[in-house]
C-alpha cells in the first residue's frame, strides 16, 4: 500500500478535528440544558409562594418582554448573517454583523436589568419570597449567559480583525453561533413558562 493510501485511510478512520470540537461544544450545551431545566422546575414549583407579595401578573410588563424578544431574536438573525458572510471570508462584513449582534444583545441585557432593578427598588428583591427568588435566579442566569456571549462576540471581533478567518476562528464562530441560538431557544421557553402561561 502506498504512502498516500495509508494517509487517506488514516484520515477516513479519524473524525475531522472541527467536527470533534463542535461535538464537544454540543456536550457543553447539553449540560447547560440541565441547568436551565432545573431552574424551570424550581420556578414552576415556587411560582405561587409569593409571601403576600407581588405575583407574576403584578410585575409582568408585556411591552418590555416584547421589545426584549425582538432584540434577542433580531440578534440571532444578524449572527446568522455573520456566519453566511464567513463562507466568503469577508472579514469586514463579518465584523459589521457581529457588531450589530453585540448592540442588540446589549440592548436586551439593559432592558432586563432595568426590570430587575425596578423590582429591587420597590422592595421586591430575590429575598422577599420564594417566587421572587426563583424568578430572579432564572432571569439572572439567562442574562449572565447573554453577557458572556456578548464578551465572546467582542473578543471574536478583535481576533477576526487581526487574524482573519483562520480555521480556529471559524470553529469559534460556529460554536458561538450554537451558543447564541441556544440562548434564543431558552428565552422563548422562558417567556412561555414565566410570562405567557401565567398571564393567559
Tab-separated table of C-alpha atoms in Angstrom:
chain	number	residue	atom	x	y	z
A	1	UNK	CA	0.000	0.000	0.000
A	2	UNK	CA	1.403	3.403	-0.979
A	3	UNK	CA	2.084	6.195	1.495
A	4	UNK	CA	-0.768	8.323	0.063
A	5	UNK	CA	-3.244	5.480	0.502
A	6	UNK	CA	-2.112	4.967	4.103
A	7	UNK	CA	-2.660	8.661	4.844
A	8	UNK	CA	-6.075	8.535	3.156
A	9	UNK	CA	-7.051	5.534	5.257
A	10	UNK	CA	-5.974	7.314	8.454
A	11	UNK	CA	-7.985	10.393	7.554
A	12	UNK	CA	-11.063	8.255	6.904
A	13	UNK	CA	-10.749	6.482	10.236
A	14	UNK	CA	-10.303	9.671	12.269
A	15	UNK	CA	-13.117	12.239	12.574
A	16	UNK	CA	-12.460	15.767	11.422
A	17	UNK	CA	-10.924	17.942	14.165
A	18	UNK	CA	-13.519	20.657	13.561
A	19	UNK	CA	-16.366	18.173	13.984
A	20	UNK	CA	-14.849	16.864	17.228
A	21	UNK	CA	-14.593	20.362	18.711
A	22	UNK	CA	-18.133	21.290	17.699
A	23	UNK	CA	-19.402	17.985	19.106
A	24	UNK	CA	-17.609	18.780	22.364
A	25	UNK	CA	-19.363	22.137	22.462
A	26	UNK	CA	-22.701	20.387	21.942
A	27	UNK	CA	-21.947	18.362	25.067
A	28	UNK	CA	-21.387	21.615	26.981
A	29	UNK	CA	-24.744	22.927	25.730
A	30	UNK	CA	-26.416	19.746	26.979
A	31	UNK	CA	-25.038	20.470	30.457
A	32	UNK	CA	-26.463	23.982	30.195
A	33	UNK	CA	-29.821	22.457	29.256
A	34	UNK	CA	-29.767	20.508	32.521
A	35	UNK	CA	-29.081	23.716	34.475
A	36	UNK	CA	-31.958	25.592	32.854
A	37	UNK	CA	-34.309	22.600	33.137
A	38	UNK	CA	-33.575	22.552	36.872
A	39	UNK	CA	-34.238	26.286	37.197
A	40	UNK	CA	-37.500	25.999	35.243
A	41	UNK	CA	-38.627	23.165	37.507
A	42	UNK	CA	-37.810	25.168	40.627
A	43	UNK	CA	-39.655	28.193	39.266
A	44	UNK	CA	-42.791	26.193	38.428
A	45	UNK	CA	-42.700	24.679	41.916
A	46	UNK	CA	-42.351	28.032	43.699
A	47	UNK	CA	-44.372	30.334	41.449
A	48	UNK	CA	-47.313	30.500	43.890
A	49	UNK	CA	-45.182	31.050	47.021
A	50	UNK	CA	-45.443	34.823	46.932
A	51	UNK	CA	-45.409	35.597	50.678
A	52	UNK	CA	-48.346	38.045	50.223
A	53	UNK	CA	-46.176	39.923	47.775
A	54	UNK	CA	-46.475	40.543	44.031
A	55	UNK	CA	-47.286	37.717	41.641
A	56	UNK	CA	-46.017	37.372	38.081
A	57	UNK	CA	-49.219	39.088	36.908
A	58	UNK	CA	-48.300	42.124	39.037
A	59	UNK	CA	-44.717	42.504	37.862
A	60	UNK	CA	-45.001	41.426	34.249
A	61	UNK	CA	-44.849	44.190	31.637
A	62	UNK	CA	-45.626	42.604	28.279
A	63	UNK	CA	-44.390	45.596	26.206
A	64	UNK	CA	-40.941	45.213	27.813
A	65	UNK	CA	-40.981	41.458	27.207
A	66	UNK	CA	-41.996	42.035	23.579
A	67	UNK	CA	-39.172	44.523	22.987
A	68	UNK	CA	-36.650	42.211	24.673
A	69	UNK	CA	-37.773	39.341	22.472
A	70	UNK	CA	-37.458	41.441	19.314
A	71	UNK	CA	-33.910	42.465	20.274
A	72	UNK	CA	-32.766	38.923	21.040
A	73	UNK	CA	-34.397	37.280	18.014
A	74	UNK	CA	-33.044	40.038	15.762
A	75	UNK	CA	-29.569	39.401	17.148
A	76	UNK	CA	-29.949	35.776	16.118
A	77	UNK	CA	-30.669	36.912	12.558
A	78	UNK	CA	-27.665	39.253	12.454
A	79	UNK	CA	-25.408	36.488	13.791
A	80	UNK	CA	-26.707	34.140	11.095
A	81	UNK	CA	-25.740	36.804	8.548
A	82	UNK	CA	-22.231	36.833	10.027
A	83	UNK	CA	-21.980	33.054	9.546
A	84	UNK	CA	-23.226	33.349	5.968
A	85	UNK	CA	-20.632	36.054	5.274
A	86	UNK	CA	-17.979	33.786	6.834
A	87	UNK	CA	-18.278	31.466	3.825
A	88	UNK	CA	-16.934	34.276	1.624
A	89	UNK	CA	-14.091	35.253	4.029
A	90	UNK	CA	-15.193	38.893	4.129
A	91	UNK	CA	-13.727	39.941	7.465
A	92	UNK	CA	-15.108	43.486	7.466
A	93	UNK	CA	-18.646	42.342	6.722
A	94	UNK	CA	-18.395	39.604	9.364
A	95	UNK	CA	-17.367	42.132	11.990
A	96	UNK	CA	-20.130	44.536	10.973
A	97	UNK	CA	-22.749	41.824	11.561
A	98	UNK	CA	-21.070	40.858	14.826
A	99	UNK	CA	-21.170	44.475	15.992
A	100	UNK	CA	-24.904	44.643	15.199
A	101	UNK	CA	-25.372	41.407	17.155
A	102	UNK	CA	-23.476	42.787	20.151
A	103	UNK	CA	-25.523	46.021	20.129
A	104	UNK	CA	-28.795	44.071	20.083
A	105	UNK	CA	-27.542	41.807	22.848
A	106	UNK	CA	-26.519	44.777	24.998
A	107	UNK	CA	-29.954	46.350	24.439
A	108	UNK	CA	-31.600	43.139	25.614
A	109	UNK	CA	-29.435	42.985	28.753
A	110	UNK	CA	-30.104	46.656	29.537
A	111	UNK	CA	-33.892	46.225	29.448
A	112	UNK	CA	-33.692	43.033	31.514
A	113	UNK	CA	-31.507	44.660	34.174
A	114	UNK	CA	-33.885	47.626	34.287
A	115	UNK	CA	-36.763	45.275	35.039
A	116	UNK	CA	-34.887	43.544	37.861
A	117	UNK	CA	-33.585	46.840	39.276
A	118	UNK	CA	-37.131	48.264	39.339
A	119	UNK	CA	-38.326	45.300	41.416
A	120	UNK	CA	-35.457	45.670	43.894
A	121	UNK	CA	-36.105	49.414	44.139
A	122	UNK	CA	-39.752	48.687	45.007
A	123	UNK	CA	-38.569	46.417	47.833
A	124	UNK	CA	-39.302	43.193	45.973
A	125	UNK	CA	-35.849	41.682	45.777
A	126	UNK	CA	-34.981	37.985	45.491
A	127	UNK	CA	-35.124	37.580	49.279
A	128	UNK	CA	-38.745	38.778	49.560
A	129	UNK	CA	-40.393	35.479	48.603
A	130	UNK	CA	-39.637	32.044	47.185
A	131	UNK	CA	-41.331	33.079	43.942
A	132	UNK	CA	-39.146	36.163	43.511
A	133	UNK	CA	-36.054	34.177	44.457
A	134	UNK	CA	-36.703	31.654	41.678
A	135	UNK	CA	-37.725	34.450	39.286
A	136	UNK	CA	-34.523	36.441	39.854
A	137	UNK	CA	-32.348	33.326	39.648
A	138	UNK	CA	-33.856	32.156	36.361
A	139	UNK	CA	-33.721	35.534	34.623
A	140	UNK	CA	-30.286	36.387	36.004
A	141	UNK	CA	-28.837	33.056	34.848
A	142	UNK	CA	-30.091	33.642	31.314
A	143	UNK	CA	-28.909	37.251	31.453
A	144	UNK	CA	-25.451	36.146	32.597
A	145	UNK	CA	-25.217	33.780	29.634
A	146	UNK	CA	-26.130	36.609	27.254
A	147	UNK	CA	-23.474	38.858	28.841
A	148	UNK	CA	-20.856	36.126	28.427
A	149	UNK	CA	-21.981	35.726	24.812
A	150	UNK	CA	-21.530	39.467	24.224
A	151	UNK	CA	-17.983	39.353	25.607
A	152	UNK	CA	-17.278	36.370	23.371
A	153	UNK	CA	-18.583	38.324	20.355
A	154	UNK	CA	-16.352	41.299	21.203
A	155	UNK	CA	-13.327	39.006	21.504
A	156	UNK	CA	-14.146	37.452	18.128
A	157	UNK	CA	-14.397	40.900	16.537
A	158	UNK	CA	-10.846	41.684	17.674
A	159	UNK	CA	-9.488	38.293	16.645
A	160	UNK	CA	-11.056	38.417	13.188
A	161	UNK	CA	-9.800	41.971	12.677
A	162	UNK	CA	-6.187	40.978	13.386
A	163	UNK	CA	-6.114	37.290	12.392
A	164	UNK	CA	-8.772	36.994	9.718
A	165	UNK	CA	-10.918	33.922	9.163
A	166	UNK	CA	-8.426	31.303	10.302
A	167	UNK	CA	-9.623	27.747	10.883
A	168	UNK	CA	-9.533	28.339	14.640
A	169	UNK	CA	-11.662	31.492	14.326
A	170	UNK	CA	-14.117	29.686	12.049
A	171	UNK	CA	-14.578	26.950	14.666
A	172	UNK	CA	-15.017	29.540	17.425
A	173	UNK	CA	-17.602	31.454	15.385
A	174	UNK	CA	-19.583	28.267	14.743
A	175	UNK	CA	-19.502	27.344	18.431
A	176	UNK	CA	-20.520	30.875	19.380
A	177	UNK	CA	-23.373	30.614	16.883
A	178	UNK	CA	-24.625	27.456	18.599
A	179	UNK	CA	-24.382	29.206	21.961
A	180	UNK	CA	-26.199	32.343	20.794
A	181	UNK	CA	-29.043	30.446	19.121
A	182	UNK	CA	-29.300	28.251	22.220
A	183	UNK	CA	-29.929	31.377	24.313
A	184	UNK	CA	-32.739	32.356	21.932
A	185	UNK	CA	-34.400	28.970	22.405
A	186	UNK	CA	-34.067	29.230	26.189
A	187	UNK	CA	-35.596	32.726	26.085
A	188	UNK	CA	-38.606	31.513	24.083
A	189	UNK	CA	-39.154	28.740	26.646
A	190	UNK	CA	-38.655	31.255	29.469
A	191	UNK	CA	-41.201	33.795	28.268
A	192	UNK	CA	-43.668	30.990	27.588
A	193	UNK	CA	-43.381	29.467	31.080
A	194	UNK	CA	-42.761	32.602	33.125
A	195	UNK	CA	-44.942	35.136	31.347
A	196	UNK	CA	-47.429	33.805	28.810
A	197	UNK	CA	-48.721	30.688	30.575
A	198	UNK	CA	-49.119	32.566	33.862
A	199	UNK	CA	-50.944	35.539	32.375
A	200	UNK	CA	-53.198	33.972	29.767
